[in-house]
JSON list of C-alpha atoms and ligand atoms in Angstrom, two decimals:
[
{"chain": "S", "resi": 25, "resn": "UNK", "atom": "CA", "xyz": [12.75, 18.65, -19.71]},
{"chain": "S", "resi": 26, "resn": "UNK", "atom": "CA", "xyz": [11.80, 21.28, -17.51]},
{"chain": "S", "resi": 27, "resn": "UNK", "atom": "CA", "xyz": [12.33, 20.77, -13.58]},
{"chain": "S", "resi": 28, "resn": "UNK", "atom": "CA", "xyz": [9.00, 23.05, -11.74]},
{"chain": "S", "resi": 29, "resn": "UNK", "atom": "CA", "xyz": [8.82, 23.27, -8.09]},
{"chain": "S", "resi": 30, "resn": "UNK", "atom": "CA", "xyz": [7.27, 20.05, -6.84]},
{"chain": "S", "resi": 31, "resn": "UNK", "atom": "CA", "xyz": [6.19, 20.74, -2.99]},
{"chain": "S", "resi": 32, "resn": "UNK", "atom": "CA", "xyz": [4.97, 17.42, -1.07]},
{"chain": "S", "resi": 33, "resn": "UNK", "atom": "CA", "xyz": [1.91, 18.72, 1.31]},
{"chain": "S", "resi": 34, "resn": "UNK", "atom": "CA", "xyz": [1.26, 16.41, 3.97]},
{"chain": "S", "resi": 35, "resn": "UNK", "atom": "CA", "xyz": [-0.90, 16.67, 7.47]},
{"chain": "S", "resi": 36, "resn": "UNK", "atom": "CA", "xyz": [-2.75, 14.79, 9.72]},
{"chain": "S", "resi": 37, "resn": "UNK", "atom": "CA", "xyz": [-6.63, 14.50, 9.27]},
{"chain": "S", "resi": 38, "resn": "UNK", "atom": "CA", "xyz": [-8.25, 17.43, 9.78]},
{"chain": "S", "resi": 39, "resn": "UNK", "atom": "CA", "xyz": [-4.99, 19.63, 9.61]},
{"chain": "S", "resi": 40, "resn": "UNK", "atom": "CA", "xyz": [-6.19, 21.87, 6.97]},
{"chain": "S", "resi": 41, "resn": "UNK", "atom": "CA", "xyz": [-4.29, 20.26, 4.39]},
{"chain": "S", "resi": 42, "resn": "UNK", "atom": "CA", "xyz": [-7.03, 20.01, 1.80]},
{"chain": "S", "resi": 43, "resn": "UNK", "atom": "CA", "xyz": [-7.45, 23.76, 2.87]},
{"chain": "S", "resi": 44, "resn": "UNK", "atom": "CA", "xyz": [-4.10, 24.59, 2.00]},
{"chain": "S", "resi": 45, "resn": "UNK", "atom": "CA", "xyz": [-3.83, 22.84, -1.36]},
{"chain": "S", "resi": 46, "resn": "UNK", "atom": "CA", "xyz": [-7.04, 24.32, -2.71]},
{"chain": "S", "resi": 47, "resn": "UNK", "atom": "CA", "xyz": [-5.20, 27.96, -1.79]},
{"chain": "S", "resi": 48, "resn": "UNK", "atom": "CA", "xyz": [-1.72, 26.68, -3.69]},
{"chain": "S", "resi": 49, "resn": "UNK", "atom": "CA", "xyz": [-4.42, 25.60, -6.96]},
{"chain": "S", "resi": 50, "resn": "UNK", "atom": "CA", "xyz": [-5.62, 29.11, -6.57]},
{"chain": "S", "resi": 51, "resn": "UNK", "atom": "CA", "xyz": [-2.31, 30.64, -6.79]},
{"chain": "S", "resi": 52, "resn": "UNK", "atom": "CA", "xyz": [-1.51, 28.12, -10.12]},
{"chain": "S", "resi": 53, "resn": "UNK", "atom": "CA", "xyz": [-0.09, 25.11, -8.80]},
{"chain": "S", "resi": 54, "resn": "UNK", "atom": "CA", "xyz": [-1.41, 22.13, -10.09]},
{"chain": "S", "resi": 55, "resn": "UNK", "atom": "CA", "xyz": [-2.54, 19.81, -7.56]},
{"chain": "S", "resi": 56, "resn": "UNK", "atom": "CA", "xyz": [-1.58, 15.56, -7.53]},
{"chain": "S", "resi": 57, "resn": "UNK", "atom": "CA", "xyz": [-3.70, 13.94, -5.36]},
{"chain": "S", "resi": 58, "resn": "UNK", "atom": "CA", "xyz": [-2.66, 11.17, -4.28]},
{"chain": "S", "resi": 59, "resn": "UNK", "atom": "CA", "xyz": [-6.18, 9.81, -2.37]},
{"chain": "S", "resi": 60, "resn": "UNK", "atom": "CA", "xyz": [-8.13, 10.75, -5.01]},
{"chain": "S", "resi": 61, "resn": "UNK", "atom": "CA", "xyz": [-5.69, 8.66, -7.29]},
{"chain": "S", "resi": 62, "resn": "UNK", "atom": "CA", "xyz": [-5.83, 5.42, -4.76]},
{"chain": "S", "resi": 63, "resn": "UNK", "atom": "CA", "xyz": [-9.48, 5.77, -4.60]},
{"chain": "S", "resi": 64, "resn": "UNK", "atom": "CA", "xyz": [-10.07, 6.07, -8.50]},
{"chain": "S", "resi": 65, "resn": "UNK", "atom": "CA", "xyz": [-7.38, 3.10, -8.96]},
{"chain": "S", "resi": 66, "resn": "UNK", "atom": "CA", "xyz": [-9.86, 0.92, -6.45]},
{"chain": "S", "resi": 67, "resn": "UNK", "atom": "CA", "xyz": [-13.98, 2.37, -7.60]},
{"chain": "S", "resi": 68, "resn": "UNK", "atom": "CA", "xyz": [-16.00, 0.32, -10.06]},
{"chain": "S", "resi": 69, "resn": "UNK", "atom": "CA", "xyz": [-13.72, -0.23, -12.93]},
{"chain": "S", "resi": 70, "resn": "UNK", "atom": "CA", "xyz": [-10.44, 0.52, -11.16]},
{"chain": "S", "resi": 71, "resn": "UNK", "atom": "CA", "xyz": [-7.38, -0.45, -12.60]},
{"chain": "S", "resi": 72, "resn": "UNK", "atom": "CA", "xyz": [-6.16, -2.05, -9.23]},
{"chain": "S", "resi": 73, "resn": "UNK", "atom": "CA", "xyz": [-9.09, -4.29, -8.75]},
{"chain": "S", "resi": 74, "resn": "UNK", "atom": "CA", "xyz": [-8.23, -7.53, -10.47]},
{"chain": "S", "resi": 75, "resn": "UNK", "atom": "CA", "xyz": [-4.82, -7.44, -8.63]},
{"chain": "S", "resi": 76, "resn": "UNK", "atom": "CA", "xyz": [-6.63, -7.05, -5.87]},
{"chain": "S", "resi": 77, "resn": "UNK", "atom": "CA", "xyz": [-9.34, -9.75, -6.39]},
{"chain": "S", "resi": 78, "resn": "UNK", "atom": "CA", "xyz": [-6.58, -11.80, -7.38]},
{"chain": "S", "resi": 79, "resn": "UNK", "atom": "CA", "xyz": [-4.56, -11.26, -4.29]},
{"chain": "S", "resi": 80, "resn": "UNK", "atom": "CA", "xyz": [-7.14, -11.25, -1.43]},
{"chain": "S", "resi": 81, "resn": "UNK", "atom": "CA", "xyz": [-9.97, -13.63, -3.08]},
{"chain": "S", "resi": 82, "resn": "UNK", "atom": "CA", "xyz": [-13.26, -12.10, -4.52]},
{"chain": "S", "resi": 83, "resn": "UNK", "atom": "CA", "xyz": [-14.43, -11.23, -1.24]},
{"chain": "S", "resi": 84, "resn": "UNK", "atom": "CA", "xyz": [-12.63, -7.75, -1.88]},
{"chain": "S", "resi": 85, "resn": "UNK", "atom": "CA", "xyz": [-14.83, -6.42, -3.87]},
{"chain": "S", "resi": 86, "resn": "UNK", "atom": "CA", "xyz": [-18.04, -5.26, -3.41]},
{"chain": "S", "resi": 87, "resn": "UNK", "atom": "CA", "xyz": [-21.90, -6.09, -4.72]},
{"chain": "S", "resi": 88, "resn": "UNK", "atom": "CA", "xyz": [-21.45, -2.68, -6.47]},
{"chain": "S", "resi": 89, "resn": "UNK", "atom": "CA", "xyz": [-18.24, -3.56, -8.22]},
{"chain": "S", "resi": 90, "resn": "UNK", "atom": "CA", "xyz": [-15.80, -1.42, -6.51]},
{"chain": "S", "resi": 91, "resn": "UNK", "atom": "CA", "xyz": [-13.46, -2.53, -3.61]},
{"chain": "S", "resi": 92, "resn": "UNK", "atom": "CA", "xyz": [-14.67, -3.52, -0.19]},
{"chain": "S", "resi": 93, "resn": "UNK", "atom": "CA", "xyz": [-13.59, -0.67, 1.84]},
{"chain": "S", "resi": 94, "resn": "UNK", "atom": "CA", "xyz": [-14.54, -1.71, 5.26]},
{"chain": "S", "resi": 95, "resn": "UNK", "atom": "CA", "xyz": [-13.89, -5.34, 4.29]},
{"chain": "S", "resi": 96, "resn": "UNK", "atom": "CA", "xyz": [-10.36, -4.68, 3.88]},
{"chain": "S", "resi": 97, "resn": "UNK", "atom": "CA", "xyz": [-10.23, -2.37, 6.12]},
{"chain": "S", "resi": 98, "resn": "UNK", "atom": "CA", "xyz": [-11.01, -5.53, 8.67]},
{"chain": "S", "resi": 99, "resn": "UNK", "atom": "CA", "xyz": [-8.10, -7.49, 6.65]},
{"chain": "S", "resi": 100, "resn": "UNK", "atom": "CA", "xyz": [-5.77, -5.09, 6.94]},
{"chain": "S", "resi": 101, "resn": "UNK", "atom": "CA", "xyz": [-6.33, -3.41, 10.07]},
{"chain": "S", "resi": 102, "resn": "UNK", "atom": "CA", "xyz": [-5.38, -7.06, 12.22]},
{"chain": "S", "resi": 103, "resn": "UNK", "atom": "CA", "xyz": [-2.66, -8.08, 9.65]},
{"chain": "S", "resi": 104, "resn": "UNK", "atom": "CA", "xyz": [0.45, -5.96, 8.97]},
{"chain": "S", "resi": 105, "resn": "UNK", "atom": "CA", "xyz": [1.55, -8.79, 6.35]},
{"chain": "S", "resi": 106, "resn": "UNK", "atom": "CA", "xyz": [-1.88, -8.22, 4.28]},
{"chain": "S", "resi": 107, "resn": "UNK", "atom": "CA", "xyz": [-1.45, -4.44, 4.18]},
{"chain": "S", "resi": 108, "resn": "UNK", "atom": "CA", "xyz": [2.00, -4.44, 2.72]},
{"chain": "S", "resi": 109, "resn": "UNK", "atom": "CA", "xyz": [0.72, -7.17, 0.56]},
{"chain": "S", "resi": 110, "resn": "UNK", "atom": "CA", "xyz": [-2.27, -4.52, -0.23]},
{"chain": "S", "resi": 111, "resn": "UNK", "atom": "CA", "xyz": [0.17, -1.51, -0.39]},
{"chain": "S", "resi": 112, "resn": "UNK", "atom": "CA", "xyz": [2.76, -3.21, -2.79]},
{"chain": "S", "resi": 113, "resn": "UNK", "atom": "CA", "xyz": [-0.26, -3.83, -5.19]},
{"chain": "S", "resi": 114, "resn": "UNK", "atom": "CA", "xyz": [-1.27, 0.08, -4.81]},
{"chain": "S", "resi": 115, "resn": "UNK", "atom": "CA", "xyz": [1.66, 1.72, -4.39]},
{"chain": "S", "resi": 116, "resn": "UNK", "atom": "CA", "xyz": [3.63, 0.90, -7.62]},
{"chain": "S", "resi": 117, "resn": "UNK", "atom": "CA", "xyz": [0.07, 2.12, -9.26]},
{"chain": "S", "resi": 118, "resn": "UNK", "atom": "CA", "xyz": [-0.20, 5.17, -7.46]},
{"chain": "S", "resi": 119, "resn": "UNK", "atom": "CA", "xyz": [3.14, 6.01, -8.65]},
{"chain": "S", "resi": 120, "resn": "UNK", "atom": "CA", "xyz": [2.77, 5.47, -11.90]},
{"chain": "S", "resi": 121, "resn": "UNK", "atom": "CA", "xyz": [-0.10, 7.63, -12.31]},
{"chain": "S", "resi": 122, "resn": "UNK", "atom": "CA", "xyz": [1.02, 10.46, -9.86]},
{"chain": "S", "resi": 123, "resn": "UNK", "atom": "CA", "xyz": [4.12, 10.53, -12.18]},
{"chain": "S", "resi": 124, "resn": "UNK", "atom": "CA", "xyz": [1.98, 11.01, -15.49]},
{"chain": "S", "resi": 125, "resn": "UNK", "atom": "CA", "xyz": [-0.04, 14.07, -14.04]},
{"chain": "S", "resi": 126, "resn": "UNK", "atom": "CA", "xyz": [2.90, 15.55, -12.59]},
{"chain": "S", "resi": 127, "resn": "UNK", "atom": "CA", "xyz": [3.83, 15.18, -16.22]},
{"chain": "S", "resi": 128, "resn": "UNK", "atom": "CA", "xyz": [1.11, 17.24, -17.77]},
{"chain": "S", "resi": 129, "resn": "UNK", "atom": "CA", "xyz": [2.02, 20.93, -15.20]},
{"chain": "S", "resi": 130, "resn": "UNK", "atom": "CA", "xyz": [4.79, 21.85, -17.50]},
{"chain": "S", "resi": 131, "resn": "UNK", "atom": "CA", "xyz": [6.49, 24.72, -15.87]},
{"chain": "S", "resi": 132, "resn": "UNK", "atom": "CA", "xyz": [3.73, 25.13, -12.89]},
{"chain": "S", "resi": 133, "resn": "UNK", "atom": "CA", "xyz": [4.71, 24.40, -9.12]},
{"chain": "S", "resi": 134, "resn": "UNK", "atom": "CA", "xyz": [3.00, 21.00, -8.52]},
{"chain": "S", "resi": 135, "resn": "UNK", "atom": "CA", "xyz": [1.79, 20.53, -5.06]},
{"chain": "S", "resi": 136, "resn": "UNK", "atom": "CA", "xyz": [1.76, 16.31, -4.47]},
{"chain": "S", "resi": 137, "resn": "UNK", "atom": "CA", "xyz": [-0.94, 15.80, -1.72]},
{"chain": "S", "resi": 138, "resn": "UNK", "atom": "CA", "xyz": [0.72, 12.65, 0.63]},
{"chain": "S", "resi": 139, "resn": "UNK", "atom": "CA", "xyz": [-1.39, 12.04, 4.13]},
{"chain": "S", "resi": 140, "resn": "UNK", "atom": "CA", "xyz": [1.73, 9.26, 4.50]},
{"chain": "S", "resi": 141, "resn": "UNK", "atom": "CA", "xyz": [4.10, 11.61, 3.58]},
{"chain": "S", "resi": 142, "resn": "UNK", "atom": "CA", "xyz": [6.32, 11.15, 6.78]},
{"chain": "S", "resi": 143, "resn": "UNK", "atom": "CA", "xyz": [5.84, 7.31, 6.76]},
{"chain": "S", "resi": 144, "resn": "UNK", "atom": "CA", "xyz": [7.38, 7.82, 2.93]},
{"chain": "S", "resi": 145, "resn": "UNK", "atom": "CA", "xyz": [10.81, 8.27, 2.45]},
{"chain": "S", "resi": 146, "resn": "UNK", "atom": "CA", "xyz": [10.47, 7.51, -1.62]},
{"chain": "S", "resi": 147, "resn": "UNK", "atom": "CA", "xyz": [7.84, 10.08, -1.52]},
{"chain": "S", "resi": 148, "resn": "UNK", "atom": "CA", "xyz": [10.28, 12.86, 0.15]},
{"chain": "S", "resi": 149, "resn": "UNK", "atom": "CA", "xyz": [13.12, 12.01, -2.03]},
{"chain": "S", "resi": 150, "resn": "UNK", "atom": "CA", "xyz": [10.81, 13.30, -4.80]},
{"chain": "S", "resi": 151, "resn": "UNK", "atom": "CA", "xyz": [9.87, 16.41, -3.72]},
{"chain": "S", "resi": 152, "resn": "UNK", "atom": "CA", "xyz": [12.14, 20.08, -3.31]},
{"chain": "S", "resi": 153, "resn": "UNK", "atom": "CA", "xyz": [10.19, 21.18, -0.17]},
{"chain": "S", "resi": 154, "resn": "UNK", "atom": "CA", "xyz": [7.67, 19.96, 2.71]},
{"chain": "S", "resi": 155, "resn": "UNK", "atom": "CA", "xyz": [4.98, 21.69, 3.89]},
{"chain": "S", "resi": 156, "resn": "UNK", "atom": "CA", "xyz": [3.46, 20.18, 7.08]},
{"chain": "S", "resi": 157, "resn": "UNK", "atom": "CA", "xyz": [0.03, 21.69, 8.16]},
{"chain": "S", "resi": 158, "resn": "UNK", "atom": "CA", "xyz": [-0.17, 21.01, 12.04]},
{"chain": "S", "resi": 159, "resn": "UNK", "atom": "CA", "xyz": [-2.81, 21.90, 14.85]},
{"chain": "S", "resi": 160, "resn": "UNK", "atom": "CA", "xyz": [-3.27, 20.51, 17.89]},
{"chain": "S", "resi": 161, "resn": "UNK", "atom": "CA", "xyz": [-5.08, 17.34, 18.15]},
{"chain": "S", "resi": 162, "resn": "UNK", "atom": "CA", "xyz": [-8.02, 18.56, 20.22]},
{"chain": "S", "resi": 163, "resn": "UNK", "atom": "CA", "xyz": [-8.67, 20.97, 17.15]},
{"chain": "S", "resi": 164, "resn": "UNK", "atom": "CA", "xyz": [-8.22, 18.10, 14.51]},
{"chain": "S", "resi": 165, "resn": "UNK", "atom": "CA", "xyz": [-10.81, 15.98, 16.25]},
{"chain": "S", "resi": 166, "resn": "UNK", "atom": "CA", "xyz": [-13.46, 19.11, 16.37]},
{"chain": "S", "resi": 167, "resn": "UNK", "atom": "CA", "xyz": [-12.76, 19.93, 13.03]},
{"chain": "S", "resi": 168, "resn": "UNK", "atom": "CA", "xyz": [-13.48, 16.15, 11.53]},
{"chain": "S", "resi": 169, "resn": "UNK", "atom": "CA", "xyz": [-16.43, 15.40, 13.58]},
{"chain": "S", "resi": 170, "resn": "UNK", "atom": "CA", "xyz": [-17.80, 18.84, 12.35]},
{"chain": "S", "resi": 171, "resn": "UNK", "atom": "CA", "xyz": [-16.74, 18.40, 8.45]},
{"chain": "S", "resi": 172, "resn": "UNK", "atom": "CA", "xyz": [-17.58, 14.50, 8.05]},
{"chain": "S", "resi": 173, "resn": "UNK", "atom": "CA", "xyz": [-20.21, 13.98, 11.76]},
{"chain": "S", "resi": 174, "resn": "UNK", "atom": "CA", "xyz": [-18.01, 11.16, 12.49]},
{"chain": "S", "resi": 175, "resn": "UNK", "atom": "CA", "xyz": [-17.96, 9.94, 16.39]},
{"chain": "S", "resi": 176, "resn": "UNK", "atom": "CA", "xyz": [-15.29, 11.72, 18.43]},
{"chain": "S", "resi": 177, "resn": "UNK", "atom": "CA", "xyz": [-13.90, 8.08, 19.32]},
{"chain": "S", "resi": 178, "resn": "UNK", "atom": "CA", "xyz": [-13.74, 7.66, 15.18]},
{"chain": "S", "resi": 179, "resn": "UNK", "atom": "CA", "xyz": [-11.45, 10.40, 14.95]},
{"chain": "S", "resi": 180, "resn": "UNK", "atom": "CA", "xyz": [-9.40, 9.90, 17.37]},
{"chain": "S", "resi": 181, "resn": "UNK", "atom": "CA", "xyz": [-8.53, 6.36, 16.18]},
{"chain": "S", "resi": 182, "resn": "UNK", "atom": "CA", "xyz": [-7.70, 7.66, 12.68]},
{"chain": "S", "resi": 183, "resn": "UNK", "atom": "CA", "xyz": [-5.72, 10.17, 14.89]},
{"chain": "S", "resi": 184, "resn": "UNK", "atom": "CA", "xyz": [-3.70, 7.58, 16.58]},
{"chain": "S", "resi": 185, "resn": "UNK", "atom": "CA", "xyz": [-3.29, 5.47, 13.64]},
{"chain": "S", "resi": 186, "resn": "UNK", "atom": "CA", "xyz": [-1.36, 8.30, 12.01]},
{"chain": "S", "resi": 187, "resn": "UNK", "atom": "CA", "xyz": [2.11, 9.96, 12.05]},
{"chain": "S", "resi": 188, "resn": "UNK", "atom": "CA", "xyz": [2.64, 11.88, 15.24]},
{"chain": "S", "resi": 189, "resn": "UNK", "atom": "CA", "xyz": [3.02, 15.48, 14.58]},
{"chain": "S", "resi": 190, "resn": "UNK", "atom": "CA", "xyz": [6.49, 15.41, 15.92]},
{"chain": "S", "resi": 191, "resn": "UNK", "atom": "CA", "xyz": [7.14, 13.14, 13.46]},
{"chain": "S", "resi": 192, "resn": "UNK", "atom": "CA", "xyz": [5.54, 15.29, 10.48]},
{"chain": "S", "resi": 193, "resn": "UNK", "atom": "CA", "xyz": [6.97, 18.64, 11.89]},
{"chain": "S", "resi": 194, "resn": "UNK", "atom": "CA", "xyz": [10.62, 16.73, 11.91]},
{"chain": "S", "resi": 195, "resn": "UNK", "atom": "CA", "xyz": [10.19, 16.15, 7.95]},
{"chain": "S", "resi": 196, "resn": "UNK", "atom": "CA", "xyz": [9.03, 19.75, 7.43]},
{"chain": "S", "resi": 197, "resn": "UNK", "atom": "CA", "xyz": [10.84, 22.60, 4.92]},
{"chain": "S", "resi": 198, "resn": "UNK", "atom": "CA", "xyz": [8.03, 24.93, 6.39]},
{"chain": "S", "resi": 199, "resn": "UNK", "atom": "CA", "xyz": [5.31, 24.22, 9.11]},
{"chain": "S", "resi": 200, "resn": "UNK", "atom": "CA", "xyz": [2.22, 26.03, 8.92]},
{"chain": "S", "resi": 201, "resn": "UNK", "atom": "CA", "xyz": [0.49, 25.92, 12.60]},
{"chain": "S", "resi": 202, "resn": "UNK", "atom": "CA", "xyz": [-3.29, 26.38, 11.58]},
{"chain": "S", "resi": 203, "resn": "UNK", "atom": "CA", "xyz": [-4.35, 26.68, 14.53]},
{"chain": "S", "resi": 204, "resn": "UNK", "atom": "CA", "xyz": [-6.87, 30.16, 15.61]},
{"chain": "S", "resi": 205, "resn": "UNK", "atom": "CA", "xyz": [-6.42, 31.19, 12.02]},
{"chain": "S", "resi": 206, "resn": "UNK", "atom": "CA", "xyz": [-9.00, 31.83, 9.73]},
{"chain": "S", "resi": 207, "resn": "UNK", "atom": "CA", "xyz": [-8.96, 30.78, 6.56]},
{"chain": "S", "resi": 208, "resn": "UNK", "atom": "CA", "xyz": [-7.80, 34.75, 4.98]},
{"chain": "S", "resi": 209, "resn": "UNK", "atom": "CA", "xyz": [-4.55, 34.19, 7.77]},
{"chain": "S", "resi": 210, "resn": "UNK", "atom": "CA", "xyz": [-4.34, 31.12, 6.47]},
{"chain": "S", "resi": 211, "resn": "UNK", "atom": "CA", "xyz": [-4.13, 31.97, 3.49]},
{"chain": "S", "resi": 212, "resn": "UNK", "atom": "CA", "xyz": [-1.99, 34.37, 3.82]},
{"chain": "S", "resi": 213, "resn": "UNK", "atom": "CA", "xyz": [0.78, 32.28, 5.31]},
{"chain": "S", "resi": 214, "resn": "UNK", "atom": "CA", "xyz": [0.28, 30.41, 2.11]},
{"chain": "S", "resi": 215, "resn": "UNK", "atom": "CA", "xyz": [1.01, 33.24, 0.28]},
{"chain": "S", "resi": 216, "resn": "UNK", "atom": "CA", "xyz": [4.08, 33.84, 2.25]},
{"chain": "S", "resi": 217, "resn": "UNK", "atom": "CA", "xyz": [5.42, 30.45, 1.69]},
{"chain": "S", "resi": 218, "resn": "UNK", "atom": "CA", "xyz": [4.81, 30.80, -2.09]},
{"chain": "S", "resi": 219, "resn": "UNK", "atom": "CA", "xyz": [6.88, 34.12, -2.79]},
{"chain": "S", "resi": 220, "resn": "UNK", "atom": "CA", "xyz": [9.53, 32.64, 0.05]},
{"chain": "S", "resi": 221, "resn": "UNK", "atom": "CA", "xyz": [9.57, 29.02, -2.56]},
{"chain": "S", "resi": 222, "resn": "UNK", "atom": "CA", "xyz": [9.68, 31.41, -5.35]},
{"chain": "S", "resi": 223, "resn": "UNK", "atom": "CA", "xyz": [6.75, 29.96, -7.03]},
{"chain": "S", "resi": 224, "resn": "UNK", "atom": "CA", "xyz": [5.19, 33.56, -8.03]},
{"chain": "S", "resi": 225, "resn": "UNK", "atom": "CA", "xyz": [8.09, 34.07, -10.32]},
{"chain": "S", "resi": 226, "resn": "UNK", "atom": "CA", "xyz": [6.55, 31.25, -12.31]},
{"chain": "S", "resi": 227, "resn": "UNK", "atom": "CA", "xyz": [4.82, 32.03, -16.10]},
{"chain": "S", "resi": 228, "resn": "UNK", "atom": "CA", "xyz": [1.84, 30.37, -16.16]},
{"chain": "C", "resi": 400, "resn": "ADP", "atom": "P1", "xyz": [-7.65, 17.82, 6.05]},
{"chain": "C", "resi": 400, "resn": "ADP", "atom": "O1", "xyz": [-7.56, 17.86, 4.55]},
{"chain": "C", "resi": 400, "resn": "ADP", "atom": "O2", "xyz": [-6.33, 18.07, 6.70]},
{"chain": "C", "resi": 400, "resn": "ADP", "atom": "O3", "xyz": [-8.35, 16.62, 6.61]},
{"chain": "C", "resi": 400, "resn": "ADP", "atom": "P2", "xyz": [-9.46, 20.08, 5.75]},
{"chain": "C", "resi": 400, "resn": "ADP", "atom": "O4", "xyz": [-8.66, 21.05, 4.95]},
{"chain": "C", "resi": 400, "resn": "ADP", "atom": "O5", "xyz": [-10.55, 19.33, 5.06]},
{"chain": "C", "resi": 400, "resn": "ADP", "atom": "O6", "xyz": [-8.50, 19.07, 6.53]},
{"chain": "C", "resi": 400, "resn": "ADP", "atom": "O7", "xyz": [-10.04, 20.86, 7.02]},
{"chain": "C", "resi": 400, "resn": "ADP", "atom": "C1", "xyz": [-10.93, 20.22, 7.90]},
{"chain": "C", "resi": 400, "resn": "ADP", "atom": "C2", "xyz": [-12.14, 21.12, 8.12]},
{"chain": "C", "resi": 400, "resn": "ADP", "atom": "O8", "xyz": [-11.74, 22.26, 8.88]},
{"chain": "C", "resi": 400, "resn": "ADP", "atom": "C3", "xyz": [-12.73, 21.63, 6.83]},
{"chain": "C", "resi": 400, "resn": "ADP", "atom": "O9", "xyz": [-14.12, 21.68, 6.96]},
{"chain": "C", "resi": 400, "resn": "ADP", "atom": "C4", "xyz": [-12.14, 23.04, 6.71]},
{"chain": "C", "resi": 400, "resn": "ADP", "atom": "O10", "xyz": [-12.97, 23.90, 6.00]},
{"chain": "C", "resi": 400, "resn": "ADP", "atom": "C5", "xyz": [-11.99, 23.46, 8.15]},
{"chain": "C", "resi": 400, "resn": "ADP", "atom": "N1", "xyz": [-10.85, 24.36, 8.38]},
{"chain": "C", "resi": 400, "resn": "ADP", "atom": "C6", "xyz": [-9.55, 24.06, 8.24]},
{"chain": "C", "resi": 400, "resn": "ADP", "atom": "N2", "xyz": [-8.78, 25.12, 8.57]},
{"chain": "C", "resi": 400, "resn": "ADP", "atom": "C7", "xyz": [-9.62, 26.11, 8.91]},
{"chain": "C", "resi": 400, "resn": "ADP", "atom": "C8", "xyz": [-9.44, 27.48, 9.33]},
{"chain": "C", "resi": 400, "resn": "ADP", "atom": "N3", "xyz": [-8.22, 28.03, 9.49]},
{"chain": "C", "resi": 400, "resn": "ADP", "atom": "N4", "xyz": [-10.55, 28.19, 9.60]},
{"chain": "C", "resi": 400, "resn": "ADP", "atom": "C9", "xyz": [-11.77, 27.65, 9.46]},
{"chain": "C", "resi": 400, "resn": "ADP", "atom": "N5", "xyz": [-12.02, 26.38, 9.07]},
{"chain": "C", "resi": 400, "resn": "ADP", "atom": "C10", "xyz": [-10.94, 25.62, 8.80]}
]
């Protein structure tokens, strides 16, 4: 079995951490997303849903079939007990399924996309390296309410909600500050990070 470079990528919203993992795919890495797989597990059909419906009464899922977001949201949100009980239906799922697309990048770096990363220490047992994408708060909040026109006040509570970026930076292999960058410096840091991880020297 072959043992690629598996880098977990992790940053708060608005970081520039999808940024960064579409300019790792462009360099060959294959990308896990971990959000995307939570979501899929919970839209119509989703394998998590009759766990779910199970667990927190029909209620949870929507008129359209998929789960309640903001309804559980509500649960959740007031209840730590009904999040883990939430979580320990996902999480086991998530696995599983990060596990068999990490399967299919053969010799390719994989790049596992984890916004709870530094809540996670399973996750960063798993990985060789951390990359933390940081900016200042200010510029996360400008950057969301630009990208997604969500209410400042929105943001920040997703903000606060979140792992402190002391917190993140303490996890990190390598901390890229994208802060006054554009995205060509940006990228280039990437770039930097890849030769330094050795993931050019990679057939693909
Ligand atoms: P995250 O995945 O961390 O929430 P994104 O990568 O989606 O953040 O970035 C948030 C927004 O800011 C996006 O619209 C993205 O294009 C933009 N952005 C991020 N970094 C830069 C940068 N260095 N220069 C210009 N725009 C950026």
């Amino acid at each position: 079995m072959s043992h690629p470079l598996r880098i977990g990528l992790t940053g708060g919203i608005g970081s520039g951490k999808s940024t960064v993992a579409a300019q790792l795919v462009a360099r060959g890495a294959v990308l896990v997303d971990t959000d995307a797989i939570s979501r899929a597990l919970t839209a119509v059909g989703g394998a998590a849903l009759p766990a779910i419906a199970a667990a927190f009464g029909p209620q949870a899922i929507g008129a359209d079939g998929a789960l309640d977001r903001d309804h559980m949201r509500q649960q959740v949100f007031a209840d730590p007990a009904m999040r883990q009980r939430l979580e320990a239906i996902l999480h086991p799922m998530i696995g599983a399924e990060t596990m068999r697309q990490a399967e299919d990048a053969g010799e390719r770096p994989i790049v596992f996309d984890v916004p709870l990363l530094t809540e996670s220490a399973h996750w960063r047992e798993r990985v060789h390296k951390v990359l933390v994408v940081d900016c200042r708060e200010a510029t996360q909040v400008a950057r969301v309410m630009r990208r997604s026109g969500w209410a400042e006040e929105t943001v920040q509570r997703v903000v606060a909600q979140q792992a402190t970026r002391a917190a993140r930076r303490a996890i990190a292999d390598a901390v890229i500050f994208n802060e006054g960058l554009t995205l060509e410096q940006l990228d280039t840091q990437v770039q930097r990070l890849w030769q330094a991880w050795g993931a050019d020297r990679v057939k693909q």
